[in-house]
Short mmCIF file of C-alpha atoms and ligand atoms in Angstrom, two decimals:
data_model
loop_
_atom_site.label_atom_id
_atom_site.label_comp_id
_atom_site.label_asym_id
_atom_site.label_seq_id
_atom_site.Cartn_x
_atom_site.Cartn_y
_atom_site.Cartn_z
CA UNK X 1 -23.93 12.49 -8.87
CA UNK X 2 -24.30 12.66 -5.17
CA UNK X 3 -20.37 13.04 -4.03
CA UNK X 4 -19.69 15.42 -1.38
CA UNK X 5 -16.94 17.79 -1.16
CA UNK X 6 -16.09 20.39 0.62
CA UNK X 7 -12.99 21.77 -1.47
CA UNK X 8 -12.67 22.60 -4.92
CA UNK X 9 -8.88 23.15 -6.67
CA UNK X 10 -8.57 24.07 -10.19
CA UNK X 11 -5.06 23.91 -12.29
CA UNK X 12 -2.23 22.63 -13.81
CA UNK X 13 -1.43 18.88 -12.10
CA UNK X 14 1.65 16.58 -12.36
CA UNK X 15 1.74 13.09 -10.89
CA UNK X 16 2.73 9.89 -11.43
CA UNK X 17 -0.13 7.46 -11.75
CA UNK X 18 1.59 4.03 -9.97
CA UNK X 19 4.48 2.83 -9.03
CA UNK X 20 7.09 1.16 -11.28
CA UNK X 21 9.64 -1.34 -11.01
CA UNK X 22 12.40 0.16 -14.03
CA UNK X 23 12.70 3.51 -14.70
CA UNK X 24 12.07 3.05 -18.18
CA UNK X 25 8.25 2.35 -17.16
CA UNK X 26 7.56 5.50 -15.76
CA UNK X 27 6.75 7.50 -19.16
CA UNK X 28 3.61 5.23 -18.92
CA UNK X 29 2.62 6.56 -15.96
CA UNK X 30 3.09 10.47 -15.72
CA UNK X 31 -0.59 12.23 -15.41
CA UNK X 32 -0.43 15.85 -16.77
CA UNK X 33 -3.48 17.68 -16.66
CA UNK X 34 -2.39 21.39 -17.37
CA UNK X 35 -6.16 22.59 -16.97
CA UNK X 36 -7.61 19.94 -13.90
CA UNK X 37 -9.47 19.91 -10.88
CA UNK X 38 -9.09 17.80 -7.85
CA UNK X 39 -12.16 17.82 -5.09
CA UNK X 40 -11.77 17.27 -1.88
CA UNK X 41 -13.83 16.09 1.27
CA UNK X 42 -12.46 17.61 4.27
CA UNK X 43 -8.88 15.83 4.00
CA UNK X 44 -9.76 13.16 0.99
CA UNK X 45 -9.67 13.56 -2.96
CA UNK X 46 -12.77 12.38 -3.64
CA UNK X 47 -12.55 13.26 -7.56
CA UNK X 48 -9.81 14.33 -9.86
CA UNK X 49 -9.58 14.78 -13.63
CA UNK X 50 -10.03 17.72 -16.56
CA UNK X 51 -11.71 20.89 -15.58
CA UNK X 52 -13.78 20.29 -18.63
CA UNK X 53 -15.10 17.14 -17.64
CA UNK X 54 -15.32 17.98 -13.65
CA UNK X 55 -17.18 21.77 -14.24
CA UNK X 56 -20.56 20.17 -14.42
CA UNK X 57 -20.32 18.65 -10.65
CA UNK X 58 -19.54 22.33 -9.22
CA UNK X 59 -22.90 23.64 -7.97
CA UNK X 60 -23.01 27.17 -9.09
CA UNK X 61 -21.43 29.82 -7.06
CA UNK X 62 -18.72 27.01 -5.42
CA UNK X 63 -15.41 28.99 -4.36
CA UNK X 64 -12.94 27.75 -6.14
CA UNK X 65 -8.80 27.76 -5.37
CA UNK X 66 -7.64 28.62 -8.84
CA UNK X 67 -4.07 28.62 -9.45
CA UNK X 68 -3.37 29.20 -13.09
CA UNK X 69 0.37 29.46 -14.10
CA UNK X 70 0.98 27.44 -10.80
CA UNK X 71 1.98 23.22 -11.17
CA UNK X 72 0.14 21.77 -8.65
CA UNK X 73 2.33 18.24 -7.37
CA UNK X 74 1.64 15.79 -4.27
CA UNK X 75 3.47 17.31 -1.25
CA UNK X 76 6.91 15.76 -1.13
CA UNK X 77 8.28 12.74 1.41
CA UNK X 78 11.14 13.25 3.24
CA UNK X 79 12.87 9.88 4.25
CA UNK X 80 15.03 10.54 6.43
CA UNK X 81 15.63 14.07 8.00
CA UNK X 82 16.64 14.79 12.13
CA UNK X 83 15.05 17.61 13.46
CA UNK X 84 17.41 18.62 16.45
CA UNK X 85 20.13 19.53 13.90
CA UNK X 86 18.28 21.96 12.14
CA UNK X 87 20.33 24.95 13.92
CA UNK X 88 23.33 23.31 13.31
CA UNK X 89 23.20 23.04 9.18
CA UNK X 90 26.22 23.70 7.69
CA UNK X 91 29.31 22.40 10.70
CA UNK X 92 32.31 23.10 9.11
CA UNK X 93 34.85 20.53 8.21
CA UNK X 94 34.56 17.24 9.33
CA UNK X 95 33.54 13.49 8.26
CA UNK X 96 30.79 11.80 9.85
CA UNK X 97 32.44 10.51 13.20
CA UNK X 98 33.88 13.66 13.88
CA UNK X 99 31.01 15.75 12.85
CA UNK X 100 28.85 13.92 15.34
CA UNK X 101 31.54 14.00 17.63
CA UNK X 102 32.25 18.14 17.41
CA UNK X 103 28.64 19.20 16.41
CA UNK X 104 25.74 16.88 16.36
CA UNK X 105 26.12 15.47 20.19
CA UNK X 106 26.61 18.61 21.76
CA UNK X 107 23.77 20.39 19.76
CA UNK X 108 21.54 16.96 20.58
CA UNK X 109 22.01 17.66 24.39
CA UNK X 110 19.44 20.55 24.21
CA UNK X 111 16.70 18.63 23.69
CA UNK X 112 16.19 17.57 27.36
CA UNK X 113 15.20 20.38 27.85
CA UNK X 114 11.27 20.51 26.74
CA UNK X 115 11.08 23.92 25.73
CA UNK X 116 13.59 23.48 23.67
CA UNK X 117 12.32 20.73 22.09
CA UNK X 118 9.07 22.63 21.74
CA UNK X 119 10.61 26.26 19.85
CA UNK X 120 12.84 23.65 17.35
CA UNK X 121 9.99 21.44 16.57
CA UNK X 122 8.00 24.31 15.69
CA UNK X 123 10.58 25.54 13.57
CA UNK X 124 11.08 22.12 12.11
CA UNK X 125 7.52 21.62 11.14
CA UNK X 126 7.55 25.37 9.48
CA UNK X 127 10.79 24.41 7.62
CA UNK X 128 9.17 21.38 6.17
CA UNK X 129 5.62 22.82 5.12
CA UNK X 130 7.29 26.11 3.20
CA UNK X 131 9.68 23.89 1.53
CA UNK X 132 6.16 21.39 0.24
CA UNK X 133 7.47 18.86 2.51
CA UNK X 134 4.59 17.21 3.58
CA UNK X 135 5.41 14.00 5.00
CA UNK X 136 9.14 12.96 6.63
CA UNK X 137 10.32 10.29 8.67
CA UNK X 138 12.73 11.95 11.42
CA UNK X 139 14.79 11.35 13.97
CA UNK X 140 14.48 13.04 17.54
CA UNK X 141 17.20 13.05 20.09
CA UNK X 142 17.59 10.07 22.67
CA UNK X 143 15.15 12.30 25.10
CA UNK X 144 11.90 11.23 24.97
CA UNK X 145 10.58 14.66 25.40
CA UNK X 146 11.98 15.80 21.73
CA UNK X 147 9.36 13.16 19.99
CA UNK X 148 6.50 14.16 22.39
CA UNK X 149 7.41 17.59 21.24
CA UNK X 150 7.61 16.86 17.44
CA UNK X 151 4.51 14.65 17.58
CA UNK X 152 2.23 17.12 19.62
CA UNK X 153 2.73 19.71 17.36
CA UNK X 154 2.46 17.38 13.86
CA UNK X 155 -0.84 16.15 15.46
CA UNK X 156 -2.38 19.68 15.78
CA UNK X 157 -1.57 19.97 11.84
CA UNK X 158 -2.84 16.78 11.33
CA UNK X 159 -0.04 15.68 9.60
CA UNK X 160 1.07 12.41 8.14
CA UNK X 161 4.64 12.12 10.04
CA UNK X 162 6.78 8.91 11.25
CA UNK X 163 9.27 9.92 14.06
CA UNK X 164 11.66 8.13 17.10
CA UNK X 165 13.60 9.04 19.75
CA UNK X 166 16.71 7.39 19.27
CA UNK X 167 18.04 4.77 20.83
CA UNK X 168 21.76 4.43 22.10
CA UNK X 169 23.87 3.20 24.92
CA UNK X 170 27.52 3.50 23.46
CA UNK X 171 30.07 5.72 21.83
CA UNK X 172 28.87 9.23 23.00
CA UNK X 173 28.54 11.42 25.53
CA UNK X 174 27.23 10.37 28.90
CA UNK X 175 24.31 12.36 29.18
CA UNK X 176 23.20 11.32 25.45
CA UNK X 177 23.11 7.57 26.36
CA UNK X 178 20.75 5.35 28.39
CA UNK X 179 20.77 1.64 29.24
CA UNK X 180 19.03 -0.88 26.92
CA UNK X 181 16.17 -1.30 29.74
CA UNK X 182 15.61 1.75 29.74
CA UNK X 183 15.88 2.20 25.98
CA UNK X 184 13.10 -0.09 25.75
CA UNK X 185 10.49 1.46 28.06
CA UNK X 186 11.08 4.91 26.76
CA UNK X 187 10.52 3.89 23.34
CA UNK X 188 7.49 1.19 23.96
CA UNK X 189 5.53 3.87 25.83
CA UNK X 190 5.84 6.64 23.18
CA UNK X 191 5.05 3.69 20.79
CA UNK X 192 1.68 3.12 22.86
CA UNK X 193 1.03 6.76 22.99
CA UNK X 194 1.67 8.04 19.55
CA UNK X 195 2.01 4.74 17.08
CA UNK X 196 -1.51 5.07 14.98
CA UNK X 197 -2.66 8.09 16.29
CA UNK X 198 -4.20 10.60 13.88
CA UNK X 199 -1.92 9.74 10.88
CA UNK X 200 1.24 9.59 13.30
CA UNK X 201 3.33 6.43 13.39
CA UNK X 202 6.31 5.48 15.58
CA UNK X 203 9.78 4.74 14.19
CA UNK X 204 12.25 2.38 16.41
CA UNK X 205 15.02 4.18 16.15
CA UNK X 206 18.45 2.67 17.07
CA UNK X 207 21.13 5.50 15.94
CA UNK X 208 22.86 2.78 14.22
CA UNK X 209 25.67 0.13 15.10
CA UNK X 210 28.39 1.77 16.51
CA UNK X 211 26.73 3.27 18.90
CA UNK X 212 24.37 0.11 19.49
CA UNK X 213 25.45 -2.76 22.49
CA UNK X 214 24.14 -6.50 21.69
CA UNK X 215 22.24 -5.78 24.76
CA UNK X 216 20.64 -2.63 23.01
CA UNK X 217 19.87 -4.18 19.72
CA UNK X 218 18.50 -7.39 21.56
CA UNK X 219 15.73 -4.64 23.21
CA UNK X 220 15.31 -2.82 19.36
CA UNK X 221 14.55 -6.79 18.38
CA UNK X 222 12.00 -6.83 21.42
CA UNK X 223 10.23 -3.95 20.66
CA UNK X 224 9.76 -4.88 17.01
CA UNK X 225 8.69 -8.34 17.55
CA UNK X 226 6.23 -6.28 19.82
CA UNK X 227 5.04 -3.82 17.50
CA UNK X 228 5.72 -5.84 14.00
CA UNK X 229 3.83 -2.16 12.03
CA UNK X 230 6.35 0.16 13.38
CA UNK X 231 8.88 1.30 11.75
CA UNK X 232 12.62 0.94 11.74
CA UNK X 233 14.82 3.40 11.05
CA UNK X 234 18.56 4.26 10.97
CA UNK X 235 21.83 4.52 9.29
CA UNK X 236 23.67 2.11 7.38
CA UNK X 237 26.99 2.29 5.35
CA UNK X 238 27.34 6.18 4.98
CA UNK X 239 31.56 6.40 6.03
CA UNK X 240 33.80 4.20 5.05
CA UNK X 241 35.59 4.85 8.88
CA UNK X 242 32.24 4.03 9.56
CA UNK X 243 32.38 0.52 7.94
CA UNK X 244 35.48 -0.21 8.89
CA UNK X 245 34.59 0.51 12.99
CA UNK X 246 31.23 -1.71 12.83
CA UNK X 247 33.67 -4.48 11.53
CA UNK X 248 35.41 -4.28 14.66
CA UNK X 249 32.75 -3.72 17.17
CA UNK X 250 30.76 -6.47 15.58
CA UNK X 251 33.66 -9.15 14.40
CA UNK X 252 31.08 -11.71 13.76
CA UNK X 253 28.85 -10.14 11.47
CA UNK X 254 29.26 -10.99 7.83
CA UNK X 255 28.56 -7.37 7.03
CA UNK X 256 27.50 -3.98 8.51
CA UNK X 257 23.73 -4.80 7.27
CA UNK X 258 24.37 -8.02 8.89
CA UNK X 259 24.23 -6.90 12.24
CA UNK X 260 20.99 -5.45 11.98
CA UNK X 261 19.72 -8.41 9.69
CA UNK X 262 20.80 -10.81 12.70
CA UNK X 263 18.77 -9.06 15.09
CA UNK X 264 15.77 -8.99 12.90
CA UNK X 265 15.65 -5.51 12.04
CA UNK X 266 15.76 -5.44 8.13
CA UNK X 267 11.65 -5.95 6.93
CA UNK X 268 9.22 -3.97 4.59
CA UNK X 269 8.93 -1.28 7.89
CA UNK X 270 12.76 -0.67 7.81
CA UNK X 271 14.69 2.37 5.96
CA UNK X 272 18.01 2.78 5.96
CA UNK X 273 19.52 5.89 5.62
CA UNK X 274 22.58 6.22 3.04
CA UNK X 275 23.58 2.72 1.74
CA UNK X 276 26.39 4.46 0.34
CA UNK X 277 29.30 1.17 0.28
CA UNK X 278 27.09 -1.86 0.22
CA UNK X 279 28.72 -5.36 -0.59
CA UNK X 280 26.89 -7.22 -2.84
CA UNK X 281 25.34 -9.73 -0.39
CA UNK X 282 24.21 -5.99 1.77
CA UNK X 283 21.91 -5.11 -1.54
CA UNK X 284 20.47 -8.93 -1.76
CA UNK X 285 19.68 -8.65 1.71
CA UNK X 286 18.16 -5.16 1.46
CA UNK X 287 16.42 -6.94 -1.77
CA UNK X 288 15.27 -10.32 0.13
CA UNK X 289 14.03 -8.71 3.44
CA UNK X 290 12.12 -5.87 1.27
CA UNK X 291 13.77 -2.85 2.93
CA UNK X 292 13.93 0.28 1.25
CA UNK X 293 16.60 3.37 1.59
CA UNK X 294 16.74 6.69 1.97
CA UNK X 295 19.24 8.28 -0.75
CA UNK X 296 20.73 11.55 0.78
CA UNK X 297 22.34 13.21 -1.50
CA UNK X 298 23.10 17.02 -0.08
CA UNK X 299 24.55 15.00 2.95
CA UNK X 300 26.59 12.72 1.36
CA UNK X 301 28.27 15.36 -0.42
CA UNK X 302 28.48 17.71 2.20
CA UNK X 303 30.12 15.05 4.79
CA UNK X 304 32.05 13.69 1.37
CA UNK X 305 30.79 10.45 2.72
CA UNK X 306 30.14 8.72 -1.04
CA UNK X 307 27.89 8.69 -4.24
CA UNK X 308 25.14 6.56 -3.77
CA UNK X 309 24.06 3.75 -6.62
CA UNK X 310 20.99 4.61 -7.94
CA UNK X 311 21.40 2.19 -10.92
CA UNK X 312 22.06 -0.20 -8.22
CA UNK X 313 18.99 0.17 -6.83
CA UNK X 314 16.60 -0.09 -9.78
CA UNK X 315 18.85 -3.40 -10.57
CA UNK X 316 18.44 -4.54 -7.02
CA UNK X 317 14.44 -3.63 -7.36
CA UNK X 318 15.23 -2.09 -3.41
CA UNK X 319 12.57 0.43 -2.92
CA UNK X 320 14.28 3.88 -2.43
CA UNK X 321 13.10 7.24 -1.10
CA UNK X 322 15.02 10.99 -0.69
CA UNK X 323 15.95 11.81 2.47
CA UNK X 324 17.29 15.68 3.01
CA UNK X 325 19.54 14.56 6.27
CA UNK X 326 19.29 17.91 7.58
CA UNK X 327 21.43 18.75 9.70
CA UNK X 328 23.90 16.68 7.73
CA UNK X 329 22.22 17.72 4.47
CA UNK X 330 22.54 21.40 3.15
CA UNK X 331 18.34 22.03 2.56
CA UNK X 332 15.07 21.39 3.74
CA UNK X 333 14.31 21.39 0.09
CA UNK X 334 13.55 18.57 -2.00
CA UNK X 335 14.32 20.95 -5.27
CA UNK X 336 17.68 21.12 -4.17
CA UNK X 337 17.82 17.64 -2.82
CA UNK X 338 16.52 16.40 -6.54
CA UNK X 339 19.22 18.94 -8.53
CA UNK X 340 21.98 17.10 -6.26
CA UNK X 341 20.94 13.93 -6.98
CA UNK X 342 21.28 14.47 -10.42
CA UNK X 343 24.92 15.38 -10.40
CA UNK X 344 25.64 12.17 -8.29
CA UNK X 345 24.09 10.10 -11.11
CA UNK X 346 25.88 11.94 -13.24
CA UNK X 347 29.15 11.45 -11.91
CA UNK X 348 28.07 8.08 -12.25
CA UNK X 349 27.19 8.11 -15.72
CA UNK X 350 23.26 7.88 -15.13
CA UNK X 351 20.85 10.17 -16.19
CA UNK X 352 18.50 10.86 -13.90
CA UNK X 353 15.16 12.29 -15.69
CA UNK X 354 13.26 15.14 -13.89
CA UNK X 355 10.05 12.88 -14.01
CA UNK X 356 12.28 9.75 -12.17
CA UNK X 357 13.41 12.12 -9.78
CA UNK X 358 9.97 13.65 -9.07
CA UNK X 359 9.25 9.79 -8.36
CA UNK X 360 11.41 9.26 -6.08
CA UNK X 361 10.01 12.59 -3.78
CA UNK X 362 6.74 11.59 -4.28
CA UNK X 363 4.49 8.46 -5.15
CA UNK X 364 8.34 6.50 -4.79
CA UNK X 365 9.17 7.33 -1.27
CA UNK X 366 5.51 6.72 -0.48
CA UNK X 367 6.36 3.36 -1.04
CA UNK X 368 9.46 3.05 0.57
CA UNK X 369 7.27 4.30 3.38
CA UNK X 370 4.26 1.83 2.53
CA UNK X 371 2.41 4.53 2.31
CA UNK X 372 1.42 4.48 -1.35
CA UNK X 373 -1.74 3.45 -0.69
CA UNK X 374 -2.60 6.89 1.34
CA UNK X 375 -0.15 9.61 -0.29
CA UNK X 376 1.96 10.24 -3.21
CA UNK X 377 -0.46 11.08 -6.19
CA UNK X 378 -3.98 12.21 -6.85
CA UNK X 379 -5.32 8.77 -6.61
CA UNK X 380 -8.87 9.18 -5.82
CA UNK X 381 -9.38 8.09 -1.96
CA UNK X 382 -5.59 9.56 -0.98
CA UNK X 383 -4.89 12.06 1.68
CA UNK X 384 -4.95 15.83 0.16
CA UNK X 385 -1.66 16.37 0.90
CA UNK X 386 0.04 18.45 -1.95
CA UNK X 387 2.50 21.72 -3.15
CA UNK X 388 1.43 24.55 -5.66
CA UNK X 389 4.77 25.41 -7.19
CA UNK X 390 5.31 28.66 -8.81
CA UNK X 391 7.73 27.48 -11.75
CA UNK X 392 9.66 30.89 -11.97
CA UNK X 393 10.12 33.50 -9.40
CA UNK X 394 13.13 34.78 -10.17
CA UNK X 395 14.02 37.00 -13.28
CA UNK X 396 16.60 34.07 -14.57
CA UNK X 397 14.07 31.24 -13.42
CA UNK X 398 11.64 33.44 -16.00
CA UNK X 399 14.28 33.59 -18.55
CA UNK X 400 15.16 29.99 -18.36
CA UNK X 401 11.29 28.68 -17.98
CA UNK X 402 10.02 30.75 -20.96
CA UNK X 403 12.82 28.54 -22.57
CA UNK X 404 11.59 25.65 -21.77
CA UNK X 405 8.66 23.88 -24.03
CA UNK X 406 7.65 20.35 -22.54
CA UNK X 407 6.87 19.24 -18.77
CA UNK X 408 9.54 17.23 -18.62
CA UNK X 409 12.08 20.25 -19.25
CA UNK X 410 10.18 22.30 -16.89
CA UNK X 411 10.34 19.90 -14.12
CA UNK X 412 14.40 19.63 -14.47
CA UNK X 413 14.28 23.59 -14.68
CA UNK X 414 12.92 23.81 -11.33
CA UNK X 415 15.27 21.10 -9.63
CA UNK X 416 17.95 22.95 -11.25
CA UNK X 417 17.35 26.55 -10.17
CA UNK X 418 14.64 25.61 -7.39
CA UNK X 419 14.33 26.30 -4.03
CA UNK X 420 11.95 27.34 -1.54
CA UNK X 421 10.92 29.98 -3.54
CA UNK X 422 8.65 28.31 -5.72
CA UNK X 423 6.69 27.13 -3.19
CA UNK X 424 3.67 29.34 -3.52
CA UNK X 425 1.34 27.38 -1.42
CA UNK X 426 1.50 23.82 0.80
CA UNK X 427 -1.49 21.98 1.45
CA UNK X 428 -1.91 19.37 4.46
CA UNK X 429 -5.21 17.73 5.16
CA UNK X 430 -7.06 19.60 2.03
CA UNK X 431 -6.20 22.84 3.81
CA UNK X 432 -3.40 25.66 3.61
CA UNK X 433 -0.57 25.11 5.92
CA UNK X 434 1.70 27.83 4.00
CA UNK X 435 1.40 30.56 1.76
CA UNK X 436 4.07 32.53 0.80
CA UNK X 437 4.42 36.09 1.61
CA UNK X 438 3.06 38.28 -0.67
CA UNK X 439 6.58 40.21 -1.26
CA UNK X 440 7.68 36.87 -2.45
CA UNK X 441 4.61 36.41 -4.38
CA UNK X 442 4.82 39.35 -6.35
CA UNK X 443 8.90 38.53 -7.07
N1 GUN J 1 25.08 8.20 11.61
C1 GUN J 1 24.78 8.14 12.92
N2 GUN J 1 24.20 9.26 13.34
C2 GUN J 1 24.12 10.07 12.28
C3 GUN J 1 23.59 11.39 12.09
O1 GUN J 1 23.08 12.04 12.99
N3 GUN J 1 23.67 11.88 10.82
C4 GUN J 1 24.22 11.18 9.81
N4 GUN J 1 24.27 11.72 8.60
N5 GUN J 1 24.72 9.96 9.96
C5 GUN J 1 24.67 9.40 11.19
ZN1 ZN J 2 20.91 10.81 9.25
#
């Protein structure tokens, strides 16, 4: 066979073969190969399978990255994270209109300032990679320097990332808002400069409606008619204050979602973060219009804001991703983002399995992304973008994981005790972006 490759991994793999419509289907679909190998050209899997049937295509004396007693998973998706409020994770005591009132504006001025934006987006992209965070769609600050920032630097990594600056003209501090003109040629020229490049793509980025004139969201509508394969991103339904305030600013809307709906921002490029008190008619829109949502769940408990409807969702057939909502969320970590999620549904009375929730971080949010045709699984052709987890690093992690028999119990082990400890190695582009430190290693 004359494939070439330039990478060789050996190991135990977990993925999820396609995507599903009903949880129920995904049992079908879970690819286990506790003793595999994936091959890679430069950043591409060219071949993946059993180490007994891939041996034979290794010529002899090929290095290999062998990582037994490792589980080997596609990097995880982040759908909806903000970078500027990583250093402010964790602002005590309020709801979400005071929180961004108190914390997030104040800590969002910064980013004018280019250095700045340089030393957090550094520290944003490090967060990401040693928590196996691979891919994320974030949002900047309304300075246009905090995306050129966050872009530059996901572009020397060669990372698959979707960022905005945002985009507001109302409801906050003067030096945090712009007109919609201006809104408009900000955004359009990082659009020109960044949409496409590498695997970069641009996300139009209007806060979300409060803090959105007509006038704005008419230039949001521009832009999109404009650039129909960029995203949209934003918030939708997270507060019930919330809810109640876009009623008023926007009296003749037949719902929150309705506002952006009427401007022509819902689509198969939009994600809406939270979704947390939708009426009816909101999910059959979100349904119709094929947008998907980013489920928060360390944020939404941390601001109190709700308990988001997974069941809904799957009923709805609305494509979903997990979103971390740092600053708003607790964790850059999708372990921890997956253990809260479960005690959501359960609060709820659903049961969410380790493999659904797995999904959802990987080949699901993919496709809330439209990106399931590039990332996600071990599909031969996708980008080698992927985590080596270390099931157990910590003496009760051992305990607990030596008690544990199938996959499946494993899996909820780890999003029950996880945390950025197990993440023993993250891969970007077929190469190492992160390795843990050998103290950690060793643990
Ligand atoms: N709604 C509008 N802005 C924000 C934000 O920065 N974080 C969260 N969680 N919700 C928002
Ligand atoms: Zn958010």
């Amino acid at each position: 066979m004359n494939m070439p490759f330039t990478t060789a991994i050996r190991g135990n793999f977990f993925d999820i073969a396609a995507c599903v419509d009903h949880p129920q289907q995904l049992g079908q679909q879970l690819r286990h190969i506790p003793d595999g190998l994936m091959l890679l050209h430069e950043g591409t899997i060219v071949w993946f399978g059993s180490w007994q049937q891939g041996e034979s295509l290794l010529p002899p004396g090929f290095e290999i990255a062998h990582y037994p007693d490792k589980l080997i998973v596609p990097g995880f998706i982040d759908t909806h994270i903000h970078y500027p409020q990583t250093e402010m994770i964790g602002a005590y005591g309020e709801q979400l209109l005071t929180w961004l009132k108190n914390y997030t504006f104040p800590t969002e001025s910064q980013f004018c300032c280019e250095q700045h934006s340089d030393k957090m987006s550094a520290f944003f992209l490090q967060q990401l990679l040693s928590n196996g965070t691979t891919t994320a769609l974030v949002f900047g600050t309304v300075h246009p320097q905090s995306v050129e920032a966050l872009f530059r630097q996901a572009a020397a990594l060669n990372m698959r990332l979707i960022a905005g600056k945002v985009m507001m003209d109302r409801h906050a501090p003067e030096a945090l808002l712009e007109s919609p003109e201006q809104s408009y040629r900000q955004t359009r020229a990082l659009i020109e400069r960044w949409h496409g490049k590498q695997r970069l793509s641009y996300a139009i980025t209007p806060r979300f409606a409060p803090t959105s004139t007509p006038a704005l969201l008419e230039q949001v509508q521009r832009l999109r008619q404009e650039f129909p394969d960029a995203y949209l991103h934003t918030h939708l339904s997270e507060n019930l204050d919330e809810v109640a305030w876009v009623k008023e600013l926007f009296p003749d809307s037949r719902s929150y979602l309705d506002v952006y709906h009427q401007y022509g921002l819902t689509g198969e490029k939009s994600v809406f973060a939270h979704c947390l008190h939708l009426e009816e008619q909101e999910w059959d829109c979100l349904c119709q219009t094929r947008s998907a949502i980013a489920f928060c769940p360390t944020s939404n408990l941390f601001l109190g804001s709700g308990l988001f409807n997974l069941q809904k969702a799957w009923q709805k057939q609305v494509r979903l991703g997990i979103g971390t909502d740092v600053g708003a969320g607790t964790t850059f970590n999708m372990l921890e983002t997956l253990g809260e999620a479960y005690k959501i549904a359960q609060l709820q009375r659903y049961q969410l399995s380790a493999c659904e929730a797995f999904y959802h971080a990987t080949l699901g949010g993919a496709r809330a992304l439209s990106l399931d045709d590039k990332i996600g699984n071990f599909d031969v052709g996708k980008e080698a973008d992927f985590v080596v987890l270390d099931p157990a690093v910590s003496p009760l992690q051992k305990l607990r994981h030596e008690n544990s028999r199938e996959l499946a119990e494993q899996l909820f082990v780890l999003m029950t005790l996880g945390d950025d400890r197990n993440v023993y190695r993250t891969y970007v582009d077929g190469k190492v972006v992160y390795r843990a430190a050998k103290c950690q290693e060793a643990a």
